[in-house]
GROMACS .gro file of N, CA and C in nm:
model
  552
    1MET      N    1  11.742  11.494   7.210
    1MET     CA    2  11.651  11.573   7.141
    1MET      C    3  11.679  11.697   7.150
    2THR      N    4  11.651  11.800   7.030
    2THR     CA    5  11.637  11.982   7.058
    2THR      C    6  11.464  11.951   7.056
    3PRO      N    7  11.489  12.129   7.093
    3PRO     CA    8  11.237  12.137   7.051
    3PRO      C    9  11.243  12.134   6.983
    4GLU      N   10  11.332  12.169   6.906
    4GLU     CA   11  11.249  12.138   6.722
    4GLU      C   12  11.221  12.003   6.684
    5THR      N   13  11.334  11.924   6.746
    5THR     CA   14  11.308  11.742   6.667
    5THR      C   15  11.215  11.720   6.726
    6VAL      N   16  11.165  11.751   6.876
    6VAL     CA   17  11.092  11.707   7.000
    6VAL      C   18  10.899  11.764   6.901
    7ARG      N   19  10.911  11.831   6.902
    7ARG     CA   20  10.781  11.984   6.857
    7ARG      C   21  10.743  11.889   6.679
    8TYR      N   22  10.841  11.810   6.650
    8TYR     CA   23  10.779  11.716   6.500
    8TYR      C   24  10.733  11.609   6.517
    9PHE      N   25  10.797  11.589   6.670
    9PHE     CA   26  10.784  11.407   6.670
    9PHE      C   27  10.633  11.440   6.720
   10LEU      N   28  10.615  11.587   6.810
   10LEU     CA   29  10.425  11.513   6.890
   10LEU      C   30  10.359  11.537   6.762
   11GLU      N   31  10.392  11.672   6.675
   11GLU     CA   32  10.301  11.697   6.569
   11GLU      C   33  10.303  11.586   6.508
   12GLU      N   34  10.406  11.460   6.434
   12GLU     CA   35  10.347  11.356   6.369
   12GLU      C   36  10.259  11.317   6.495
   13ASP      N   37  10.249  11.257   6.581
   13ASP     CA   38  10.200  11.168   6.659
   13ASP      C   39  10.044  11.206   6.666
   14CYS      N   40  10.015  11.362   6.648
   14CYS     CA   41   9.904  11.449   6.635
   14CYS      C   42   9.892  11.394   6.542
   15ARG      N   43   9.907  11.416   6.442
   15ARG     CA   44   9.863  11.413   6.304
   15ARG      C   45   9.782  11.255   6.317
   16ILE      N   46   9.870  11.153   6.375
   16ILE     CA   47   9.767  11.028   6.345
   16ILE      C   48   9.607  11.068   6.373
   17TYR      N   49   9.668  11.126   6.551
   17TYR     CA   50   9.499  11.177   6.624
   17TYR      C   51   9.401  11.196   6.546
   18ASP      N   52   9.470  11.336   6.478
   18ASP     CA   53   9.351  11.375   6.378
   18ASP      C   54   9.279  11.357   6.299
   19VAL      N   55   9.467  11.215   6.204
   19VAL     CA   56   9.332  11.204   6.110
   19VAL      C   57   9.245  11.087   6.210
   20VAL      N   58   9.250  11.021   6.246
   20VAL     CA   59   9.159  10.930   6.335
   20VAL      C   60   9.010  11.040   6.377
   21ASN      N   61   9.037  11.142   6.446
   21ASN     CA   62   8.968  11.228   6.447
   21ASN      C   63   8.845  11.274   6.432
   22GLU      N   64   8.895  11.295   6.240
   22GLU     CA   65   8.856  11.388   6.168
   22GLU      C   66   8.858  11.282   6.037
   23MET      N   67   8.813  11.161   6.038
   23MET     CA   68   8.734  11.091   5.933
   23MET      C   69   8.624  11.091   5.909
   24PRO      N   70   8.589  11.102   5.748
   24PRO     CA   71   8.419  11.105   5.758
   24PRO      C   72   8.319  10.957   5.865
   25GLN      N   73   8.376  10.862   5.873
   25GLN     CA   74   8.340  10.746   5.910
   25GLN      C   75   8.363  10.783   6.048
   26PRO      N   76   8.273  10.751   6.155
   26PRO     CA   77   8.252  10.704   6.268
   26PRO      C   78   8.365  10.630   6.316
   27VAL      N   79   8.424  10.644   6.446
   27VAL     CA   80   8.537  10.562   6.442
   27VAL      C   81   8.498  10.495   6.651
   28ILE      N   82   8.562  10.351   6.600
   28ILE     CA   83   8.508  10.320   6.731
   28ILE      C   84   8.569  10.240   6.846
   29ALA      N   85   8.640  10.278   6.966
   29ALA     CA   86   8.789  10.243   7.025
   29ALA      C   87   8.724  10.103   7.085
   30ALA      N   88   8.778   9.970   7.084
   30ALA     CA   89   8.696   9.902   7.185
   30ALA      C   90   8.828   9.862   7.294
   31VAL      N   91   8.817   9.903   7.420
   31VAL     CA   92   8.959   9.936   7.481
   31VAL      C   93   8.935   9.817   7.618
   32ASN      N   94   9.043   9.728   7.596
   32ASN     CA   95   9.049   9.568   7.675
   32ASN      C   96   9.165   9.577   7.693
   33GLY      N   97   9.233   9.731   7.799
   33GLY     CA   98   9.328   9.682   7.873
   33GLY      C   99   9.393   9.827   7.885
   34TYR      N  100   9.519   9.873   7.891
   34TYR     CA  101   9.570   9.980   7.903
   34TYR      C  102   9.577  10.067   7.817
   35ALA      N  103   9.501  10.163   7.807
   35ALA     CA  104   9.563  10.313   7.726
   35ALA      C  105   9.619  10.431   7.827
   36PHE      N  106   9.746  10.432   7.807
   36PHE     CA  107   9.818  10.477   7.888
   36PHE      C  108   9.880  10.588   7.766
   37GLY      N  109   9.900  10.743   7.792
   37GLY     CA  110   9.974  10.814   7.744
   37GLY      C  111   9.947  10.856   7.599
   38GLY      N  112   9.971  10.769   7.470
   38GLY     CA  113   9.922  10.772   7.393
   38GLY      C  114   9.813  10.709   7.353
   39GLY      N  115   9.806  10.599   7.389
   39GLY     CA  116   9.725  10.502   7.387
   39GLY      C  117   9.556  10.627   7.395
   40PHE      N  118   9.602  10.623   7.497
   40PHE     CA  119   9.526  10.745   7.573
   40PHE      C  120   9.410  10.868   7.475
   41GLU      N  121   9.573  10.927   7.456
   41GLU     CA  122   9.473  11.016   7.321
   41GLU      C  123   9.471  10.947   7.182
   42LEU      N  124   9.475  10.808   7.213
   42LEU     CA  125   9.405  10.748   7.052
   42LEU      C  126   9.305  10.746   7.097
   43ILE      N  127   9.253  10.715   7.217
   43ILE     CA  128   9.087  10.662   7.265
   43ILE      C  129   9.042  10.778   7.274
   44LEU      N  130   9.056  10.884   7.310
   44LEU     CA  131   8.993  11.001   7.291
   44LEU      C  132   8.973  11.094   7.126
   45ALA      N  133   9.038  11.023   7.025
   45ALA     CA  134   9.046  11.100   6.921
   45ALA      C  135   8.899  10.997   6.905
   46CYS      N  136   8.883  10.888   6.911
   46CYS     CA  137   8.797  10.829   6.834
   46CYS      C  138   8.608  10.870   6.838
   47ASP      N  139   8.525  10.814   6.812
   47ASP     CA  140   8.383  10.883   6.829
   47ASP      C  141   8.348  10.841   6.940
   48ILE      N  142   8.346  10.680   6.934
   48ILE     CA  143   8.267  10.593   7.072
   48ILE      C  144   8.402  10.523   7.139
   49ARG      N  145   8.351  10.473   7.203
   49ARG     CA  146   8.445  10.444   7.306
   49ARG      C  147   8.415  10.313   7.368
   50ILE      N  148   8.468  10.156   7.338
   50ILE     CA  149   8.382  10.022   7.431
   50ILE      C  150   8.474   9.976   7.487
   51MET      N  151   8.435   9.990   7.655
   51MET     CA  152   8.567   9.901   7.744
   51MET      C  153   8.477   9.789   7.752
   52SER      N  154   8.603   9.722   7.790
   52SER     CA  155   8.602   9.576   7.864
   52SER      C  156   8.615   9.643   8.051
   53ASP      N  157   8.595   9.561   8.107
   53ASP     CA  158   8.569   9.620   8.275
   53ASP      C  159   8.706   9.575   8.281
   54ARG      N  160   8.774   9.543   8.178
   54ARG     CA  161   8.909   9.569   8.183
   54ARG      C  162   9.012   9.657   8.133
   55ALA      N  163   8.937   9.764   8.138
   55ALA     CA  164   9.014   9.859   8.038
   55ALA      C  165   9.087   9.984   8.204
   56LYS      N  166   9.141  10.020   8.117
   56LYS     CA  167   9.212  10.115   8.286
   56LYS      C  168   9.300  10.230   8.180
   57LEU      N  169   9.266  10.387   8.170
   57LEU     CA  170   9.309  10.500   8.096
   57LEU      C  171   9.385  10.554   8.205
   58CYS      N  172   9.493  10.647   8.138
   58CYS     CA  173   9.547  10.724   8.193
   58CYS      C  174   9.648  10.843   8.113
   59ALA      N  175   9.645  10.943   8.127
   59ALA     CA  176   9.744  11.062   8.081
   59ALA      C  177   9.844  11.081   8.242
   60ALA      N  178   9.947  10.992   8.118
   60ALA     CA  179  10.005  10.943   8.265
   60ALA      C  180  10.102  11.060   8.235
   61GLY      N  181  10.138  11.132   8.175
   61GLY     CA  182  10.156  11.267   8.169
   61GLY      C  183  10.272  11.305   8.294
   62VAL      N  184  10.169  11.371   8.406
   62VAL     CA  185  10.211  11.427   8.495
   62VAL      C  186  10.340  11.335   8.573
   63LYS      N  187  10.312  11.238   8.588
   63LYS     CA  188  10.454  11.136   8.649
   63LYS      C  189  10.554  11.095   8.561
   64VAL      N  190  10.589  11.132   8.481
   64VAL     CA  191  10.676  11.104   8.407
   64VAL      C  192  10.744  11.269   8.315
   65GLY      N  193  10.719  11.361   8.385
   65GLY     CA  194  10.662  11.493   8.389
   65GLY      C  195  10.655  11.553   8.235
   66LEU      N  196  10.573  11.522   8.207
   66LEU     CA  197  10.532  11.558   8.069
   66LEU      C  198  10.348  11.618   8.059
   67VAL      N  199  10.325  11.644   7.936
   67VAL     CA  200  10.203  11.680   7.951
   67VAL      C  201  10.159  11.589   7.864
   68VAL      N  202   9.973  11.549   7.867
   68VAL     CA  203   9.940  11.420   7.753
   68VAL      C  204   9.759  11.464   7.779
   69GLY      N  205   9.773  11.511   7.688
   69GLY     CA  206   9.612  11.464   7.669
   69GLY      C  207   9.529  11.586   7.697
   70PRO      N  208   9.547  11.735   7.785
   70PRO     CA  209   9.433  11.849   7.795
   70PRO      C  210   9.400  11.819   7.725
   71THR      N  211   9.413  11.848   7.623
   71THR     CA  212   9.356  11.940   7.486
   71THR      C  213   9.216  11.889   7.448
   72ARG      N  214   9.215  11.760   7.465
   72ARG     CA  215   9.154  11.624   7.351
   72ARG      C  216   9.016  11.648   7.458
   73LEU      N  217   9.090  11.589   7.631
   73LEU     CA  218   9.033  11.550   7.725
   73LEU      C  219   8.982  11.643   7.743
   74VAL      N  220   8.983  11.829   7.730
   74VAL     CA  221   8.886  11.930   7.823
   74VAL      C  222   8.784  11.911   7.699
   75ARG      N  223   8.800  11.913   7.555
   75ARG     CA  224   8.650  11.897   7.462
   75ARG      C  225   8.595  11.786   7.510
   76LEU      N  226   8.639  11.718   7.519
   76LEU     CA  227   8.533  11.631   7.574
   76LEU      C  228   8.469  11.590   7.710
   77MET      N  229   8.509  11.649   7.797
   77MET     CA  230   8.477  11.622   7.925
   77MET      C  231   8.436  11.686   8.054
   78GLY      N  232   8.516  11.851   7.979
   78GLY     CA  233   8.516  11.982   8.011
   78GLY      C  234   8.651  11.976   8.083
   79GLU      N  235   8.651  12.133   8.166
   79GLU     CA  236   8.728  12.141   8.222
   79GLU      C  237   8.794  12.052   8.373
   80ALA      N  238   8.698  12.065   8.466
   80ALA     CA  239   8.683  12.038   8.603
   80ALA      C  240   8.762  11.858   8.560
   81TYR      N  241   8.648  11.797   8.486
   81TYR     CA  242   8.741  11.634   8.486
   81TYR      C  243   8.868  11.633   8.445
   82ALA      N  244   8.919  11.713   8.334
   82ALA     CA  245   8.989  11.688   8.235
   82ALA      C  246   9.142  11.745   8.366
   83LYS      N  247   9.100  11.846   8.477
   83LYS     CA  248   9.193  11.868   8.571
   83LYS      C  249   9.209  11.773   8.617
   84GLU      N  250   9.105  11.664   8.661
   84GLU     CA  251   9.149  11.608   8.763
   84GLU      C  252   9.234  11.528   8.765
   85VAL      N  253   9.169  11.460   8.614
   85VAL     CA  254   9.261  11.335   8.577
   85VAL      C  255   9.380  11.365   8.519
   86ILE      N  256   9.428  11.488   8.437
   86ILE     CA  257   9.521  11.542   8.424
   86ILE      C  258   9.622  11.576   8.521
   87LEU      N  259   9.582  11.632   8.605
   87LEU     CA  260   9.695  11.691   8.757
   87LEU      C  261   9.715  11.575   8.795
   88THR      N  262   9.668  11.457   8.839
   88THR     CA  263   9.631  11.366   8.956
   88THR      C  264   9.772  11.239   8.817
   89GLY      N  265   9.703  11.241   8.690
   89GLY     CA  266   9.822  11.187   8.665
   89GLY      C  267   9.737  10.972   8.704
   90ARG      N  268   9.639  11.035   8.753
   90ARG     CA  269   9.505  10.865   8.821
   90ARG      C  270   9.488  10.808   8.711
   91THR      N  271   9.465  10.670   8.725
   91THR     CA  272   9.418  10.571   8.595
   91THR      C  273   9.228  10.546   8.676
   92VAL      N  274   9.222  10.595   8.567
   92VAL     CA  275   9.086  10.630   8.526
   92VAL      C  276   8.977  10.429   8.516
   93LEU      N  277   8.935  10.384   8.587
   93LEU     CA  278   8.873  10.227   8.540
   93LEU      C  279   8.746  10.282   8.441
   94ALA      N  280   8.718  10.145   8.357
   94ALA     CA  281   8.625  10.141   8.300
   94ALA      C  282   8.501  10.183   8.339
   95ASN      N  283   8.413  10.180   8.452
   95ASN     CA  284   8.353  10.209   8.496
   95ASN      C  285   8.329  10.355   8.541
   96GLU      N  286   8.431  10.392   8.544
   96GLU     CA  287   8.421  10.565   8.615
   96GLU      C  288   8.440  10.598   8.463
   97ALA      N  289   8.469  10.552   8.364
   97ALA     CA  290   8.518  10.642   8.236
   97ALA      C  291   8.317  10.604   8.220
   98LEU      N  292   8.265  10.472   8.221
   98LEU     CA  293   8.119  10.500   8.182
   98LEU      C  294   8.088  10.591   8.285
   99GLN      N  295   8.057  10.611   8.384
   99GLN     CA  296   7.954  10.675   8.516
   99GLN      C  297   7.976  10.903   8.442
  100ARG      N  298   8.096  10.931   8.411
  100ARG     CA  299   8.206  11.016   8.335
  100ARG      C  300   8.074  11.069   8.194
  101GLY      N  301   8.074  10.961   8.139
  101GLY     CA  302   8.029  10.991   8.036
  101GLY      C  303   8.149  10.953   7.860
  102LEU      N  304   8.264  10.898   7.949
  102LEU     CA  305   8.400  10.892   7.830
  102LEU      C  306   8.381  10.759   7.798
  103ALA      N  307   8.320  10.632   7.852
  103ALA     CA  308   8.294  10.506   7.758
  103ALA      C  309   8.159  10.549   7.771
  104SER      N  310   8.110  10.488   7.642
  104SER     CA  311   7.965  10.450   7.594
  104SER      C  312   7.887  10.327   7.630
  105LYS      N  313   7.968  10.242   7.654
  105LYS     CA  314   7.968  10.070   7.707
  105LYS      C  315   8.019  10.027   7.749
  106VAL      N  316   8.023   9.941   7.895
  106VAL     CA  317   8.129   9.885   7.954
  106VAL      C  318   8.060   9.738   7.942
  107VAL      N  319   8.147   9.631   7.937
  107VAL     CA  320   8.103   9.509   7.859
  107VAL      C  321   8.208   9.376   7.950
  108PRO      N  322   8.184   9.275   7.986
  108PRO     CA  323   8.286   9.197   8.000
  108PRO      C  324   8.353   9.200   7.907
  109HIS      N  325   8.503   9.145   7.942
  109HIS     CA  326   8.610   9.171   7.822
  109HIS      C  327   8.615   9.042   7.740
  110THR      N  328   8.567   8.930   7.769
  110THR     CA  329   8.485   8.825   7.660
  110THR      C  330   8.361   8.850   7.584
  111THR      N  331   8.288   8.999   7.546
  111THR     CA  332   8.200   9.008   7.479
  111THR      C  333   8.307   9.174   7.407
  112LEU      N  334   8.340   9.203   7.485
  112LEU     CA  335   8.427   9.325   7.428
  112LEU      C  336   8.340   9.349   7.250
  113MET      N  337   8.462   9.302   7.203
  113MET     CA  338   8.470   9.272   6.978
  113MET      C  339   8.341   9.264   6.957
  114ASN      N  340   8.278   9.130   7.009
  114ASN     CA  341   8.094   9.178   6.951
  114ASN      C  342   8.020   9.295   6.946
  115GLU      N  343   8.085   9.307   7.088
  115GLU     CA  344   7.993   9.465   7.160
  115GLU      C  345   8.030   9.592   7.039
  116ALA      N  346   8.119   9.613   6.989
  116ALA     CA  347   8.175   9.737   6.935
  116ALA      C  348   8.143   9.653   6.758
  117LEU      N  349   8.109   9.537   6.749
  117LEU     CA  350   8.102   9.561   6.602
  117LEU      C  351   7.914   9.532   6.613
  118ASP      N  352   7.857   9.542   6.690
  118ASP     CA  353   7.691   9.569   6.753
  118ASP      C  354   7.733   9.698   6.651
  119TRP      N  355   7.759   9.758   6.792
  119TRP     CA  356   7.808   9.945   6.767
  119TRP      C  357   7.838   9.966   6.608
  120ALA      N  358   7.931   9.879   6.571
  120ALA     CA  359   7.975   9.938   6.422
  120ALA      C  360   7.839   9.922   6.320
  121LYS      N  361   7.755   9.811   6.311
  121LYS     CA  362   7.673   9.747   6.215
  121LYS      C  363   7.503   9.822   6.274
  122MET      N  364   7.532   9.892   6.370
  122MET     CA  365   7.415   9.998   6.406
  122MET      C  366   7.416  10.101   6.295
  123ILE      N  367   7.542  10.216   6.328
  123ILE     CA  368   7.550  10.290   6.237
  123ILE      C  369   7.596  10.276   6.152
  124ALA      N  370   7.636  10.164   6.065
  124ALA     CA  371   7.673  10.073   5.906
  124ALA      C  372   7.526  10.069   5.869
  125SER      N  373   7.420  10.069   5.962
  125SER     CA  374   7.236  10.050   5.897
  125SER      C  375   7.202  10.153   5.862
  126ARG      N  376   7.257  10.296   5.946
  126ARG     CA  377   7.193  10.490   5.918
  126ARG      C  378   7.229  10.491   5.813
  127ALA      N  379   7.162  10.572   5.783
  127ALA     CA  380   7.175  10.658   5.662
  127ALA      C  381   7.321  10.693   5.606
  128PRO      N  382   7.432  10.652   5.555
  128PRO     CA  383   7.556  10.713   5.586
  128PRO      C  384   7.569  10.879   5.520
  129ILE      N  385   7.454  10.947   5.440
  129ILE     CA  386   7.583  11.028   5.400
  129ILE      C  387   7.506  11.126   5.535
  130ALA      N  388   7.386  11.119   5.587
  130ALA     CA  389   7.322  11.183   5.736
  130ALA      C  390   7.467  11.174   5.822
  131VAL      N  391   7.500  11.031   5.814
  131VAL     CA  392   7.564  11.024   5.931
  131VAL      C  393   7.733  11.111   5.954
  132ARG      N  394   7.773  11.088   5.773
  132ARG     CA  395   7.871  11.163   5.804
  132ARG      C  396   7.837  11.252   5.810
  133ASN      N  397   7.776  11.399   5.734
  133ASN     CA  398   7.707  11.515   5.769
  133ASN      C  399   7.699  11.571   5.959
  134ALA      N  400   7.666  11.473   5.986
  134ALA     CA  401   7.637  11.488   6.136
  134ALA      C  402   7.747  11.456   6.292
  135LYS      N  403   7.824  11.365   6.217
  135LYS     CA  404   7.977  11.360   6.218
  135LYS      C  405   8.053  11.496   6.246
  136GLU      N  406   8.085  11.505   6.115
  136GLU     CA  407   8.106  11.685   6.063
  136GLU      C  408   8.064  11.782   6.113
  137THR      N  409   7.962  11.793   6.130
  137THR     CA  410   7.823  11.939   6.205
  137THR      C  411   7.877  11.936   6.390
  138ILE      N  412   7.888  11.787   6.411
  138ILE     CA  413   7.960  11.752   6.571
  138ILE      C  414   8.079  11.863   6.602
  139GLN      N  415   8.221  11.789   6.522
  139GLN     CA  416   8.307  11.874   6.515
  139GLN      C  417   8.339  12.000   6.504
  140LYS      N  418   8.259  12.051   6.402
  140LYS     CA  419   8.270  12.152   6.360
  140LYS      C  420   8.212  12.267   6.471
  141THR      N  421   8.079  12.242   6.541
  141THR     CA  422   8.042  12.302   6.614
  141THR      C  423   8.144  12.312   6.762
  142MET      N  424   8.281  12.264   6.761
  142MET     CA  425   8.335  12.272   6.905
  142MET      C  426   8.433  12.385   6.863
  143ASP      N  427   8.405  12.469   6.759
  143ASP     CA  428   8.534  12.589   6.715
  143ASP      C  429   8.441  12.692   6.702
  144VAL      N  430   8.323  12.730   6.726
  144VAL     CA  431   8.215  12.838   6.674
  144VAL      C  432   8.132  12.865   6.812
  145ASN      N  433   8.080  12.943   6.794
  145ASN     CA  434   8.008  12.997   6.834
  145ASN      C  435   7.834  12.978   6.831
  146TRP      N  436   7.765  13.002   6.939
  146TRP     CA  437   7.603  12.906   6.829
  146TRP      C  438   7.590  12.936   6.775
  147GLN      N  439   7.597  13.086   6.655
  147GLN     CA  440   7.484  13.107   6.568
  147GLN      C  441   7.557  13.024   6.442
  148GLU      N  442   7.676  13.010   6.453
  148GLU     CA  443   7.767  12.933   6.352
  148GLU      C  444   7.770  12.800   6.364
  149ALA      N  445   7.754  12.792   6.496
  149ALA     CA  446   7.688  12.568   6.525
  149ALA      C  447   7.573  12.540   6.382
  150MET      N  448   7.445  12.637   6.444
  150MET     CA  449   7.326  12.613   6.424
  150MET      C  450   7.327  12.630   6.296
  151ALA      N  451   7.444  12.719   6.192
  151ALA     CA  452   7.436  12.737   6.081
  151ALA      C  453   7.485  12.619   5.999
  152PHE      N  454   7.604  12.554   6.069
  152PHE     CA  455   7.646  12.416   6.010
  152PHE      C  456   7.547  12.369   5.973
  153GLU      N  457   7.461  12.305   6.131
  153GLU     CA  458   7.332  12.201   6.153
  153GLU      C  459   7.239  12.235   6.027
  154LEU      N  460   7.175  12.363   6.028
  154LEU     CA  461   7.119  12.366   5.893
  154LEU      C  462   7.177  12.304   5.810
  155ASP      N  463   7.261  12.392   5.770
  155ASP     CA  464   7.316  12.376   5.617
  155ASP      C  465   7.321  12.184   5.622
  156ALA      N  466   7.377  12.073   5.715
  156ALA     CA  467   7.362  11.987   5.729
  156ALA      C  468   7.255  11.932   5.693
  157PHE      N  469   7.192  11.967   5.794
  157PHE     CA  470   6.992  11.946   5.672
  157PHE      C  471   6.992  11.913   5.593
  158ILE      N  472   6.986  12.043   5.480
  158ILE     CA  473   6.958  12.081   5.417
  158ILE      C  474   7.037  11.969   5.287
  159THR      N  475   7.138  11.956   5.280
  159THR     CA  476   7.243  11.860   5.248
  159THR      C  477   7.217  11.723   5.227
  160CYS      N  478   7.133  11.732   5.329
  160CYS     CA  479   7.071  11.540   5.387
  160CYS      C  480   6.915  11.539   5.265
  161GLN      N  481   6.891  11.658   5.319
  161GLN     CA  482   6.714  11.627   5.292
  161GLN      C  483   6.703  11.578   5.100
  162ASP      N  484   6.774  11.614   5.055
  162ASP     CA  485   6.724  11.541   4.912
  162ASP      C  486   6.829  11.515   4.843
  163THR      N  487   6.907  11.369   4.940
  163THR     CA  488   6.953  11.271   4.941
  163THR      C  489   6.882  11.134   4.941
  164GLN      N  490   6.867  11.033   4.841
  164GLN     CA  491   6.824  10.934   4.843
  164GLN      C  492   6.814  10.866   4.896
  165ASP      N  493   6.920  10.835   5.076
  165ASP     CA  494   6.935  10.821   5.188
  165ASP      C  495   6.800  10.844   5.228
  166HIS      N  496   6.813  10.981   5.226
  166HIS     CA  497   6.692  11.073   5.322
  166HIS      C  498   6.562  11.021   5.255
  167LYS      N  499   6.540  10.992   5.111
  167LYS     CA  500   6.403  10.937   5.057
  167LYS      C  501   6.390  10.802   5.068
  168HIS      N  502   6.460  10.660   5.105
  168HIS     CA  503   6.457  10.593   5.089
  168HIS      C  504   6.441  10.511   5.252
  169ALA      N  505   6.488  10.612   5.371
  169ALA     CA  506   6.469  10.678   5.520
  169ALA      C  507   6.247  10.686   5.535
  170ILE      N  508   6.253  10.761   5.471
  170ILE     CA  509   6.089  10.766   5.431
  170ILE      C  510   5.994  10.726   5.401
  171GLU      N  511   6.035  10.681   5.322
  171GLU     CA  512   5.943  10.557   5.253
  171GLU      C  513   5.960  10.436   5.349
  172SER      N  514   6.121  10.396   5.380
  172SER     CA  515   6.047  10.263   5.476
  172SER      C  516   5.962  10.324   5.615
  173PHE      N  517   6.012  10.427   5.637
  173PHE     CA  518   5.904  10.492   5.790
  173PHE      C  519   5.771  10.463   5.703
  174PHE      N  520   5.755  10.556   5.657
  174PHE     CA  521   5.592  10.503   5.616
  174PHE      C  522   5.511  10.371   5.558
  175ASN      N  523   5.615  10.313   5.507
  175ASN     CA  524   5.540  10.156   5.487
  175ASN      C  525   5.599  10.084   5.615
  176LYS      N  526   5.653  10.128   5.739
  176LYS     CA  527   5.667  10.058   5.864
  176LYS      C  528   5.789   9.949   5.830
  177GLN      N  529   5.895  10.025   5.758
  177GLN     CA  530   5.990   9.884   5.735
  177GLN      C  531   6.125   9.995   5.814
  178ILE      N  532   6.202   9.888   5.869
  178ILE     CA  533   6.310   9.962   5.924
  178ILE      C  534   6.408   9.975   5.772
  179PRO      N  535   6.492  10.115   5.789
  179PRO     CA  536   6.582  10.144   5.645
  179PRO      C  537   6.697  10.132   5.696
  180ILE      N  538   6.723  10.016   5.567
  180ILE     CA  539   6.839   9.941   5.578
  180ILE      C  540   6.945  10.069   5.455
  181PHE      N  541   7.079  10.085   5.477
  181PHE     CA  542   7.126  10.167   5.416
  181PHE      C  543   7.290  10.105   5.352
  182GLN      N  544   7.237  10.073   5.233
  182GLN     CA  545   7.426   9.965   5.203
  182GLN      C  546   7.522  10.059   5.093
  183GLY      N  547   7.533  10.229   5.134
  183GLY     CA  548   7.619  10.282   5.080
  183GLY      C  549   7.564  10.365   4.980
  184ARG      N  550   7.466  10.421   4.991
  184ARG     CA  551   7.387  10.515   4.900
  184ARG      C  552   7.438  10.572   4.873
   0.00000   0.00000   0.00000
């Protein structure tokens, strides 16, 4: 393969991860085994990572003479941890991922899907416009300075404040009800 065909192949792979990362809906990874190389990249592209006690992660690139995962891992976890994981090519077990903040929760493998679905239901019960705008704002703030990030945040607040989602939530709050949003 030429450098051009390799780049094309890699850019196509990255587009898949970017689509996952940039979806307006939150994406939850349920990891119940090995997530090495491209699998590692895929879970890094997700918003929330729930792992079973059997999950094993690895940016295996340096083991096979390649570079895998630095950009996404640095943005998620910071430079020091990304260097540690990527330069060693070592396997990260679920409990370490949880301790370092890479996993949101670790559960027994038999309950993984139920746990991931519970998280999905919790998010789905929230105001969908606010969830979408919160995710977009978080994504945007990764690439800009403080003032621009705060402007995105304030714009998202302003966008949400006049929606039915917000009005319903306020009404429910004052009526001591739990707001449930069904695609408004």
